[in-house]
XYZ file of C-alpha atoms in Angstrom:
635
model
C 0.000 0.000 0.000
C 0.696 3.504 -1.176
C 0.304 5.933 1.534
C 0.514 10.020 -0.195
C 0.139 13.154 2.893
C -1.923 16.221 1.126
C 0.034 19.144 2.114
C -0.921 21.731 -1.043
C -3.021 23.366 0.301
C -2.199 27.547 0.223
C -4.481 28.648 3.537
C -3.946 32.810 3.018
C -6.390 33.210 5.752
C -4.411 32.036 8.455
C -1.341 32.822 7.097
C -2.762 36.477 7.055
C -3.772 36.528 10.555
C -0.440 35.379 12.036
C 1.567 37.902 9.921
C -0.910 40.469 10.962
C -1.143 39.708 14.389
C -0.018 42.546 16.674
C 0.225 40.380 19.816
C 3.576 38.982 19.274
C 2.980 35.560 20.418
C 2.628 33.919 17.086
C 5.457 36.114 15.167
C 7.749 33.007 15.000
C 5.432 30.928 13.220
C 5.354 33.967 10.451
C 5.391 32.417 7.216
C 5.411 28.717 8.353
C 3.223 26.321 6.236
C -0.087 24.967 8.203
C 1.093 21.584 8.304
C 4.345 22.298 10.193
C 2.395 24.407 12.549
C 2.623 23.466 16.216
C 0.003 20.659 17.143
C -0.730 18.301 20.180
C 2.066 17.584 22.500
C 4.362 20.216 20.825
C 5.029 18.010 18.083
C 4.237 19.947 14.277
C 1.176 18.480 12.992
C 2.886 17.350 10.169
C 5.233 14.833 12.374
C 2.344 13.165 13.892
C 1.173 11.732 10.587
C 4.396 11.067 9.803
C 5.144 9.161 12.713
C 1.805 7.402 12.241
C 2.907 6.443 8.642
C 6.367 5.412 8.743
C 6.028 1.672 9.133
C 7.404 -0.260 6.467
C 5.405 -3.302 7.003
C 2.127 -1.251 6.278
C 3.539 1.128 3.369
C 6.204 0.514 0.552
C 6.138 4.131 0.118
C 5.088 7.453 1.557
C 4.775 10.545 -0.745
C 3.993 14.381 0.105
C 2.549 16.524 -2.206
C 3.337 19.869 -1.720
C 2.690 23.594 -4.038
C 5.781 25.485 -5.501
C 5.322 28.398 -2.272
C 5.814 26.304 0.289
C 8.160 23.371 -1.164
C 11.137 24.584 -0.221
C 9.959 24.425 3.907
C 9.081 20.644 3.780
C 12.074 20.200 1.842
C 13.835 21.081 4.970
C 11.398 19.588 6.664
C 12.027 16.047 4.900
C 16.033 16.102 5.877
C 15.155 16.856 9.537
C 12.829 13.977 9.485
C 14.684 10.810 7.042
C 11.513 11.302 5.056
C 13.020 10.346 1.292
C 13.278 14.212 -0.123
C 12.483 12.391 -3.589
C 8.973 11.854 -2.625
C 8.183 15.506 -1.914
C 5.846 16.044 -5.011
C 5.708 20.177 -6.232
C 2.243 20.588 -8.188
C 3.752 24.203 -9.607
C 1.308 26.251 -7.452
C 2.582 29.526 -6.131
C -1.125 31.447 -5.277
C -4.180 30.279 -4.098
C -5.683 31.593 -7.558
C -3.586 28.498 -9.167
C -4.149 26.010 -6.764
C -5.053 22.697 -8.843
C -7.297 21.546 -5.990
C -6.928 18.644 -4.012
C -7.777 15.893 -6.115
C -5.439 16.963 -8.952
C -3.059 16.829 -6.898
C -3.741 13.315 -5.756
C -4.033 12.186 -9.132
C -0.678 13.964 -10.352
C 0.899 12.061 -7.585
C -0.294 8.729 -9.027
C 0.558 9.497 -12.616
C 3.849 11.225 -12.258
C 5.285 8.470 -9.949
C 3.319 5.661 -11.848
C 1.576 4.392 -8.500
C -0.355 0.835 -9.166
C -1.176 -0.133 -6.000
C -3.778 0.458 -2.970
C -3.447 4.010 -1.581
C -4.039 5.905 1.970
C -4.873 9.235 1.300
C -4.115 11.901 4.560
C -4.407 15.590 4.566
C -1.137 16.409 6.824
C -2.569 19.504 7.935
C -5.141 17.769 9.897
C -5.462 17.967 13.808
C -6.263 14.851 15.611
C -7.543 14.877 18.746
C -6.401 10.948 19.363
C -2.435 11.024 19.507
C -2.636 6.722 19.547
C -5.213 5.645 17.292
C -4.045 2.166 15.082
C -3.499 2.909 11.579
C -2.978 -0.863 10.896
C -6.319 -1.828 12.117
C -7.760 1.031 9.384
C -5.411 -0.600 6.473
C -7.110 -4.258 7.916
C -10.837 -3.431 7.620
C -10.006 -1.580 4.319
C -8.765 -5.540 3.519
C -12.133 -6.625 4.655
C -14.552 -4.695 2.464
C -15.219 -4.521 -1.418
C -14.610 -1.237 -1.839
C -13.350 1.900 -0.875
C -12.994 3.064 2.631
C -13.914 6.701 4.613
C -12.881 7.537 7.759
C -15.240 9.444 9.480
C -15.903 10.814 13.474
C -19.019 12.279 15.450
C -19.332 15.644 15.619
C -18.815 17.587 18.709
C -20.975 19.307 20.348
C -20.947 23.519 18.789
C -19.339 21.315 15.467
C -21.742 22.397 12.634
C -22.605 20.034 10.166
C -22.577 22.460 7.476
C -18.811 22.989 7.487
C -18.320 19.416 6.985
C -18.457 16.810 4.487
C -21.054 14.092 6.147
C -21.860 10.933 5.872
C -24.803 8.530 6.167
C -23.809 4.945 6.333
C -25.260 1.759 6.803
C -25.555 0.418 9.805
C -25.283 -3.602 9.266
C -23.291 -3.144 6.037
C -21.172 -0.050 6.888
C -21.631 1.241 3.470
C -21.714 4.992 2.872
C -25.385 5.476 1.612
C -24.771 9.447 0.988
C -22.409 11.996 1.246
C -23.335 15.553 1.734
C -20.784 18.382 1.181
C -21.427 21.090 3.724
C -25.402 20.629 3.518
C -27.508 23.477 4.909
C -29.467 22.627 7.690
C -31.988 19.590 7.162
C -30.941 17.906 5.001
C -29.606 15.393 6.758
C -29.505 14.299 10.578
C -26.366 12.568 10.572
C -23.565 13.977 12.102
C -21.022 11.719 11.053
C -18.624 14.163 9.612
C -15.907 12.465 7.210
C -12.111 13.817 7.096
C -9.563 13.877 4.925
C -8.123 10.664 5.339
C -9.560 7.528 2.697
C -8.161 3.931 1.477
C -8.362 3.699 -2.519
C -8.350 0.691 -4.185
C -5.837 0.522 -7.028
C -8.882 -0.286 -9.608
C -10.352 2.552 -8.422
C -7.849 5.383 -9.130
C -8.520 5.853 -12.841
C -11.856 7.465 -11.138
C -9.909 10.362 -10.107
C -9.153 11.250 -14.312
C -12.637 10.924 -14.838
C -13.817 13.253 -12.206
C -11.560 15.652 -12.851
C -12.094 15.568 -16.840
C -15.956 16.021 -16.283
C -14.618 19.376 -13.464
C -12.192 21.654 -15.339
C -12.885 24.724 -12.984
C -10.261 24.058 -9.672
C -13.255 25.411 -7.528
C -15.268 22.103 -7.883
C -12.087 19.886 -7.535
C -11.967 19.441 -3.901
C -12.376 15.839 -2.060
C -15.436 16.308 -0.741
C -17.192 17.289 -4.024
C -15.236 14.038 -5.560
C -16.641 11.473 -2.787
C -20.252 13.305 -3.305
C -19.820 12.375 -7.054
C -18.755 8.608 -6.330
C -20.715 8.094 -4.162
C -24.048 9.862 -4.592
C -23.921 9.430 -9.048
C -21.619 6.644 -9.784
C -22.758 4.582 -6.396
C -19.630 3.363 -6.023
C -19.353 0.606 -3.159
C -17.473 3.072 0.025
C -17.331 1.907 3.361
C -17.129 3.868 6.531
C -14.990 3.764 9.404
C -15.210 5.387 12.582
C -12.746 6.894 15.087
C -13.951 7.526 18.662
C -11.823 10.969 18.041
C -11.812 14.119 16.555
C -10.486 16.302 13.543
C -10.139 19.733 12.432
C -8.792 20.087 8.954
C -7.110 23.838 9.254
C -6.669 24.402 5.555
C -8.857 27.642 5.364
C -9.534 28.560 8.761
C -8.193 31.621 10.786
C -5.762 31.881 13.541
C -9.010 31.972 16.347
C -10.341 28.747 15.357
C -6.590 27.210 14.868
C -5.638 28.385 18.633
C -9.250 27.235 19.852
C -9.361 23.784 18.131
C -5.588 23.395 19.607
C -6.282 24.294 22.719
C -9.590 22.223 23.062
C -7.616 18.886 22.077
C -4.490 19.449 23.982
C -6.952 19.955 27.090
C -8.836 16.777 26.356
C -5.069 14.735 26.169
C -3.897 16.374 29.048
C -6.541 16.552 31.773
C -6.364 13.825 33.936
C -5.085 10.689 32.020
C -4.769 8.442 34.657
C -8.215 9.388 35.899
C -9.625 5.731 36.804
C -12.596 5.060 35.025
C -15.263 2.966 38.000
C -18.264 1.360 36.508
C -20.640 -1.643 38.663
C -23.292 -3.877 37.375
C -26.003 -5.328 39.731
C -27.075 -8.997 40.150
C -30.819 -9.582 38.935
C -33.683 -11.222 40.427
C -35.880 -12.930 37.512
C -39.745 -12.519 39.223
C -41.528 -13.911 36.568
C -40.753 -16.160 33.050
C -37.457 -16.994 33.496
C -36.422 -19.607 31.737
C -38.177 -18.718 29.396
C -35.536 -16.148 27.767
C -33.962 -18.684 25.888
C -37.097 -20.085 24.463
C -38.430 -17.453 22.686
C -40.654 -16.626 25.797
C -40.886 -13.851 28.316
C -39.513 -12.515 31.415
C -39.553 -9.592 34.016
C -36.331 -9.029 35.960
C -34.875 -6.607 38.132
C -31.304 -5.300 39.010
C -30.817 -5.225 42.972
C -28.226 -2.857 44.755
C -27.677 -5.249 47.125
C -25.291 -7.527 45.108
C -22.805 -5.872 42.416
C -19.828 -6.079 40.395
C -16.981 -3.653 40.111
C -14.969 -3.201 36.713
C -11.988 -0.799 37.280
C -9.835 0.660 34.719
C -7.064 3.329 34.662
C -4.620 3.596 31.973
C -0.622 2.301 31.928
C 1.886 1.586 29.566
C 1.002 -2.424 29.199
C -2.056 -4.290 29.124
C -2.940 -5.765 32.427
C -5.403 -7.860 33.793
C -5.394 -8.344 37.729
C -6.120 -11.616 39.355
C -9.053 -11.100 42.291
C -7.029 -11.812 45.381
C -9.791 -14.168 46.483
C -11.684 -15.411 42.814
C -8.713 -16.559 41.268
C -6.420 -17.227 43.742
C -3.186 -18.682 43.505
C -1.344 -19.301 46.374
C -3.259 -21.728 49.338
C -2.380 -22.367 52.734
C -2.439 -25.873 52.359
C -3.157 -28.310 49.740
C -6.441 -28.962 52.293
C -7.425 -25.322 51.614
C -6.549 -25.862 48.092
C -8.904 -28.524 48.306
C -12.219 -26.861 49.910
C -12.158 -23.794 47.705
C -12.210 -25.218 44.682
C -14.624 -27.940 45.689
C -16.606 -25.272 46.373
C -16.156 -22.611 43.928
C -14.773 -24.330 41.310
C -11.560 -23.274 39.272
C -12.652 -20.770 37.077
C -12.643 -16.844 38.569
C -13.416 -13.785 37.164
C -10.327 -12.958 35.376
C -11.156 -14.852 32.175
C -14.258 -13.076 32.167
C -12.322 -10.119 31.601
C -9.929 -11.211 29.494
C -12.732 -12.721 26.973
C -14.517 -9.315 27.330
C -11.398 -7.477 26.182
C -10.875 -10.126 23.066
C -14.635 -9.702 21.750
C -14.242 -6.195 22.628
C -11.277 -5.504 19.867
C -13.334 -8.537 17.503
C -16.351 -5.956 17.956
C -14.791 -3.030 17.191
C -12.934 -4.090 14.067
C -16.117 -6.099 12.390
C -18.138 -2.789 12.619
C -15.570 -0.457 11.358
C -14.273 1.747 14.678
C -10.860 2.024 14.750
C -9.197 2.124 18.588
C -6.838 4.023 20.066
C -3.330 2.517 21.116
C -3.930 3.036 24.429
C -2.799 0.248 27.405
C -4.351 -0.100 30.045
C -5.258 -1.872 33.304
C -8.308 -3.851 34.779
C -8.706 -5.103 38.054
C -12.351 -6.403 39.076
C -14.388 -6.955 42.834
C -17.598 -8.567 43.466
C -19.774 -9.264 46.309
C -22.217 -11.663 43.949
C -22.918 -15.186 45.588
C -21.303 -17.625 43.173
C -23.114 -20.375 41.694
C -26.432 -19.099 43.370
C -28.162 -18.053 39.694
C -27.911 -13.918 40.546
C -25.912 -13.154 37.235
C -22.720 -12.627 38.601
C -20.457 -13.607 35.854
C -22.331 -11.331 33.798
C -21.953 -8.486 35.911
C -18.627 -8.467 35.657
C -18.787 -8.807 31.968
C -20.846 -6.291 31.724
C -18.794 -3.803 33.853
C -16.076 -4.569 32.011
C -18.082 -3.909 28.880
C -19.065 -0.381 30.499
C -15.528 0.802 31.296
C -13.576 -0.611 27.905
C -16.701 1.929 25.916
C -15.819 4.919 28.562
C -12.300 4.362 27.757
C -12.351 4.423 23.976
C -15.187 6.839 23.640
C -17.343 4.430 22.097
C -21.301 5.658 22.700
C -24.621 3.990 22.186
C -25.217 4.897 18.442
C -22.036 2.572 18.409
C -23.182 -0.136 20.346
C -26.870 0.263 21.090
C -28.004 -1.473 24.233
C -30.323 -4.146 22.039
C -26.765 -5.364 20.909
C -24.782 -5.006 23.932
C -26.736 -7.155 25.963
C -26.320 -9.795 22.998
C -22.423 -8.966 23.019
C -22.481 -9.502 26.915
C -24.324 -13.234 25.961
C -22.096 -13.847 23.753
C -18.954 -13.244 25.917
C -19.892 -16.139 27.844
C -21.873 -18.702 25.631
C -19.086 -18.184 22.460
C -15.932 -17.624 23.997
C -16.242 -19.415 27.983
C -19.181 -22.071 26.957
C -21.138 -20.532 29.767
C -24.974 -21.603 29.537
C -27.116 -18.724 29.570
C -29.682 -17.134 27.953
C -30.328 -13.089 26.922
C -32.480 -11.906 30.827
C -29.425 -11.204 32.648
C -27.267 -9.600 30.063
C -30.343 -7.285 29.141
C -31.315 -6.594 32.493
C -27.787 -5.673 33.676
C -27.599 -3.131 30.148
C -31.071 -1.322 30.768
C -31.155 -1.737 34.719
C -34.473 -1.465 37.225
C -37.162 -3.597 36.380
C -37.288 -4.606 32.558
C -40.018 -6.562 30.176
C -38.723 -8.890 28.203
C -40.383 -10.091 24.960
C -38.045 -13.063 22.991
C -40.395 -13.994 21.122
C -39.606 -15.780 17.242
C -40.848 -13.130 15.397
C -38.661 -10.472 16.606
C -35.567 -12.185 17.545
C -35.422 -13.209 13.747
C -36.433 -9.910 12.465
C -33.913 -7.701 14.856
C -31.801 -10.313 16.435
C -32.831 -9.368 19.596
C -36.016 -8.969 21.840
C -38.772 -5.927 22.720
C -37.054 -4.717 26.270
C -39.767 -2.264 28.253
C -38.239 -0.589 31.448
C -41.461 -0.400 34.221
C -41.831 2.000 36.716
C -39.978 0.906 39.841
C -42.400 3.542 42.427
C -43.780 1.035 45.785
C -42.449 -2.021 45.043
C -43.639 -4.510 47.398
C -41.011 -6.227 49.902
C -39.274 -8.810 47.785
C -36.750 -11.133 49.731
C -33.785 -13.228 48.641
C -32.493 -16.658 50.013
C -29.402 -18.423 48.832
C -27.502 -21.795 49.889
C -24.311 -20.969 51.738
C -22.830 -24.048 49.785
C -24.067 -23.927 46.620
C -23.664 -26.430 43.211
C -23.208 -25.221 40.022
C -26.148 -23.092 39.135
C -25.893 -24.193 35.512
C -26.426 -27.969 36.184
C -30.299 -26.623 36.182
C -29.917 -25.986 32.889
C -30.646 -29.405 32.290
C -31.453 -31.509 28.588
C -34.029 -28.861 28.783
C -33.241 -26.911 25.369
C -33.491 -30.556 23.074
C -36.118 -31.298 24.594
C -37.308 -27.684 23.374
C -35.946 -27.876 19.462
C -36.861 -31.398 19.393
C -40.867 -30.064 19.908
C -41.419 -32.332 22.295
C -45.190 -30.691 23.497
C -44.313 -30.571 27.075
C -41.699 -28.382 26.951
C -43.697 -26.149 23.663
C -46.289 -25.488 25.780
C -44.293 -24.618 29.470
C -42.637 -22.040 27.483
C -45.756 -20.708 26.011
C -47.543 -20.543 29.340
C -44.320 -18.817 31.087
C -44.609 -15.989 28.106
C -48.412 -15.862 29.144
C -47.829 -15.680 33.345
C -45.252 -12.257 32.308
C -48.167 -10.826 30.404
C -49.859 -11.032 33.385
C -47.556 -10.209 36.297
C -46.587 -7.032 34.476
C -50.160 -6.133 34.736
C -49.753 -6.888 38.307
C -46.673 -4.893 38.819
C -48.638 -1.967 37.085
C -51.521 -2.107 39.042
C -49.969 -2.671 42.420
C -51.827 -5.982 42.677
C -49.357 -7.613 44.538
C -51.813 -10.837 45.578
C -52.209 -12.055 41.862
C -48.292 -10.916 41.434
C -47.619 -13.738 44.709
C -50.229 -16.119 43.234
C -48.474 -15.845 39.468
C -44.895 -16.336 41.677
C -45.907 -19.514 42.727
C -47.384 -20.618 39.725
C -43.889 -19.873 37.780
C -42.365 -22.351 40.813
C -44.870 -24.878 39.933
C -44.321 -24.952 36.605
C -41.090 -24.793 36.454
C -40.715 -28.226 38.184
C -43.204 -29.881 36.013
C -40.180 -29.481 33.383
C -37.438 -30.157 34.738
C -38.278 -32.074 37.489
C -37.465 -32.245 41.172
C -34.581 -34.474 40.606
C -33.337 -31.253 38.539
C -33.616 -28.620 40.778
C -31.682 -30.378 43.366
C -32.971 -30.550 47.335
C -31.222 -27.553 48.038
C -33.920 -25.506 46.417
C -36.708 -27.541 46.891
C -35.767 -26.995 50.643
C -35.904 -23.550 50.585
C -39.092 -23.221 48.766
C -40.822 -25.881 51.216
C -39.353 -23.574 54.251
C -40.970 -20.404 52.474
C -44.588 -21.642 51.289
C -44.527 -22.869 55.579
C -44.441 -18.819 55.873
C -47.276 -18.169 53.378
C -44.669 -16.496 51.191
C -44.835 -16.252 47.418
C -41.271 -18.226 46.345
C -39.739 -18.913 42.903
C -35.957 -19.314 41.441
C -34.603 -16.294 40.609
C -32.412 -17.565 38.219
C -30.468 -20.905 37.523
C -30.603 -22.184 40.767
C -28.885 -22.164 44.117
C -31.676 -18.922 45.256
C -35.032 -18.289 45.854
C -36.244 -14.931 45.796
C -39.735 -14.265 47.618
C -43.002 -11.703 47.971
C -44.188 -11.632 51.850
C -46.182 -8.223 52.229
C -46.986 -9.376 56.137
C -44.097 -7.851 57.982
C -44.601 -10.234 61.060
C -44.356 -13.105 58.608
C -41.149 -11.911 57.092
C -39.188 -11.543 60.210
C -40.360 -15.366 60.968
C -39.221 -16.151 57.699
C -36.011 -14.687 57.761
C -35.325 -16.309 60.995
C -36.197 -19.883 59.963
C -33.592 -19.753 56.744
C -31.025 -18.400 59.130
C -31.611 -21.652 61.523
C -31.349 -23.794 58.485
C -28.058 -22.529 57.277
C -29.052 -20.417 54.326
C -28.426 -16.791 53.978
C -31.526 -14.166 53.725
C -32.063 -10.664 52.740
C -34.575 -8.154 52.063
C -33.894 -6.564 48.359
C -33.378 -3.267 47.587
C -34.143 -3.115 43.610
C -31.669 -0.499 42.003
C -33.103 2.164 39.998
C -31.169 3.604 37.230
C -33.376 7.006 37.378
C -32.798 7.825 41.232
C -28.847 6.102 40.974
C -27.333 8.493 38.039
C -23.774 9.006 38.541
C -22.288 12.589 38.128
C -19.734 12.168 34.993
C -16.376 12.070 36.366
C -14.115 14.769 34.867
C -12.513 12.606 31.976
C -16.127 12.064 30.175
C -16.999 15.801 30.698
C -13.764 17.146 28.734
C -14.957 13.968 26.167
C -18.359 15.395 25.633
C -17.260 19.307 25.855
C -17.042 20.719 22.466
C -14.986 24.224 21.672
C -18.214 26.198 21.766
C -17.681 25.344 25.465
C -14.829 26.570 26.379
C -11.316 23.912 26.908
């Protein structure tokens, strides 16, 4: 691959404004060219790209193209630098009035030097807000597509659209449907605003003649107006990627905007870097249909403060993932000790979770076209989720994990909509652990509170994923949570349960059809406050529930605790995959017997505080506020 920096451009305006200005601070950069201005981190702008660039293994060569004014600086430039002088292109230009426009330029490039191969197009006058981002992961979905490739970011906030070339692009494809050059306001509502900075095919070049035969004038020469004609009349196949980072092309602007857009990145790079970025997910309590969710069938769950996950990440110059001193442990007191924790908790710990959230993570990103930053960073996880009591606590993790790797690279939900990141989450631990699960937990631990949950055929075929409804979480009634201080593996519950489903056998057809029709009517319930027919439907969940799978299924552990709460007059079900029960006892004299008699038989109890998303928003720490600040702001 060819890789050629755009560098022509003649920019009087700001050029004006330095030489004019009467402040003295900028008199030194008096007659510099814009790309060899000073950008983030000190470094010219021009070095950046060069830096990112200069990699043999990605590009056989690197060319500049530069006018006849300014040649003579990046001449220099190229000594100071071991960029090969040879491949500092002069187009003749000496005035803006006989500029040949940017894509004459690109193409005399190509034809003077006799380029047949892919080429990376970059204007070097470009500021980039992300110092680290991975060129080589833009060159490998550029492999990956049929066509050519845009890069394009999200506008800031005070960014207007109609200074920008922008995008529309396919979501599932990630084909560029339109381009609009600087539309007026309207138009369009994207504000995906493309850059300077494409992937050509080398089939595609000889495009670049024909545009420019069928645009003599050098006013309608520029890249945005080519894209809008390959795009929009020859519907040519062009793919989009994204960067989670911003870019100010400073070709015509003045010295204001230069110092502003400067100033605004170098703030966002420099304020607090090693600010730790703290997200939790909650364990859920599944009060009606569940498990159903992997049937095509219903459910209502609800995240509880009580029980949570902790995902913390803070940036370093490796990759590291840190062992929980207590969930994946590796030194024992004895081989005895060795011996009684993992009979009891098994061998695997949290650590792969995060290390299988990180690799799906990266697969994510790269299949939908977002390039990442080169950052490094660290992970280190806590919990206080019972294990291998069915409360979702691998998934919590997972999806805290999930939480802070999006913080971190600036990825936001038009990028991964919560539909598809509870399906991500699923897939975490069903493709890459094996886990047995189904979609409940992951969606309840994305939208939090108390969720709806349609699976049914119809729409998990047609969107991939299910209808999600948050309820209204005002006077909940007193729900209360058992679990066995010794526990199994929850997943054992699972059972031959899902043959037995795709098989048709008409047992398990119709349990799942009646569990989808008990949801219909608890959420009813829950709406009306009716919490007797919410117990009643409770119990009849419970009941059918072990019509399917049997008591030899669900183990004596749980049937124990369900005997000990129906003794109370307590609604009881399984919360999840076993290991729990989770309760509805609205007589307060009843609940304190209750709680007593599962203490005196060795099990642990609790009254549940559900967590509500709308009374629990965090304040946004000072890293995502300089993220989400735009210019129009203030740095």
């Amino acid at each position: 691959m060819i890789c050629i920096l755009l560098v022509a451009g003649h920019g009087t305006v700001l050029e004006t404004q330095i030489k004019n200005d009467t402040t003295g601070l900028y008199s030194h950069l008096a007659g510099v060219p814009k790309a060899l201005l000073p950008g983030i981190g000190g470094k010219k702008i021009l070095d950046f790209w060069w830096e990112t660039v200069n990699m043999r293994q990605l590009f056989t060569d690197v060319y500049l193209v530069t006018n006849a004014d300014k040649y003579k600086h990046y001449e220099r430039w190229a000594t100071a630098n071991d960029f090969p002088v040879e491949n500092v292109v002069n187009d003749g230009s000496t005035r803006l009035e006989d500029r040949l426009g940017a894509v004459a330029d690109l193409e005399l490039v190509i034809r003077s030097r006799a380029l047949h191969d892919d080429v990376m197009v970059i204007a070097g006058d470009m500021l980039s807000a992300d110092q680290n981002f991975d060129v080589a992961q833009v060159i490998r979905f550029f492999r990956s597509k049929p066509g050519e490739l845009m890069i394009y970011y999200e506008l800031e906030e005070g960014e207007s659209s109609s200074s920008r070339g922008i995008v529309e692009v396919c979501p599932d494809t990630h084909r560029i449907t339109r381009f609009l050059e600087k539309p007026e306001g309207g138009l369009t509502a994207s504000r995906l605003a493309s850059v300077v900075f494409y992937c050509i095919r080398r089939n595609s070049l000889s495009h670049l003649s024909d545009f420019l035969s069928l645009h003599p004038p050098t006013a309608g020469r520029s890249l945005g107006q080519f894209w809008e004609w390959l795009v929009n009349h020859r519907q040519l196949e062009v793919f989009g990627m994204k960067l989670p980072s911003g870019f100010q092309l400073i070709g015509q602007v003045g010295l204001p905007d230069y110092t502003k857009w400067l100033t605004h990145y170098s703030t966002k790079k420099r304020d607090h870097p090693a600010e730790p970025i703290v997200c939790r997910s909650y364990a859920r309590v599944g009060l009606m249909g569940n498990p159903s969710d992997g049937f095509n069938g219903k459910t209502i769950a609800m995240s509880v403060s009580n029980f949570w996950a902790e995902v913390t990440l803070v940036e370093s110059a490796t990759l590291v993932l840190v062992p929980h001193p207590l969930n994946d442990p590796t030194a024992f007191g004895s081989l005895q000790d060795l011996f009684c924790i993992s009979r009891k908790e098994g061998y695997l710990g949290g650590l792969r979770l995060l290390q299988a959230t990180c690799k799906k993570f990266y697969q994510f990103c790269s299949n939908q076209g977002i390039a990442l930053t080169k950052q490094n960073f660290t992970l280190r996880y806590d919990t206080n989720i019972p294990r291998q009591v069915g409360l979702a606590g691998s998934s919590a993790i997972v999806s805290a994990t999930l939480k802070c790797l999006m913080k971190f690279y600036s990825i936001t939900d038009n990028d991964l909509p919560k539909p598809i990141r509870a399906n991500f989450i699923l897939n975490v631990e069903t493709d890459e652990l094996f886990i047995t699960a189904g979609l409940q937990d992951r969606v309840v631990q994305v939208y939090e509170g108390l969720v709806y949950m349609d699976f049914s055929r119809t729409l998990m075929d047609e969107h991939g994923y299910g209808s999600y409804v948050s309820m209204d979480m005002g006077a909940l009634p007193p729900f209360w949570l058992a679990y066995l201080s010794d526990p199994s593996d929850s997943g054992r519950i699972h059972s031959n349960i899902r043959q037995r489903w795709l098989s048709g056998e008409p047992l398990v057809v119709e349990a799942m059809r009646t569990f989808a029709e008990l949801t219909d009517r608890a959420r009813v319930a829950l709406e009306n406050r009716d919490w007797t027919t919410l117990a009643q439907l409770m119990d009849q969940n419970f009941e059918l529930r072990r019509t399917v799978y049997t008591d030899e299924c669900l183990g004596p552990g749980n049937l124990k605790m369900v005997r000990l709460a129906k003794k109370f007059g307590s609604a009881v079900k399984l919360p999840g995959s076993g290991g729990a029960v989770v309760g509805l006892c609205p007589d307060p004299t009843q609940l304190v017997a209750l709680r007593q008699a599962f203490q005196e038989a060795g099990c642990v109890f609790c009254l549940l505080t559900p967590f509500n998303p709308a009374a629990n928003a965090d304040p946004p720490t000072q890293r995502q506020a300089a993220q989400r600040s735009g210019p129009g702001t203030g740095p």
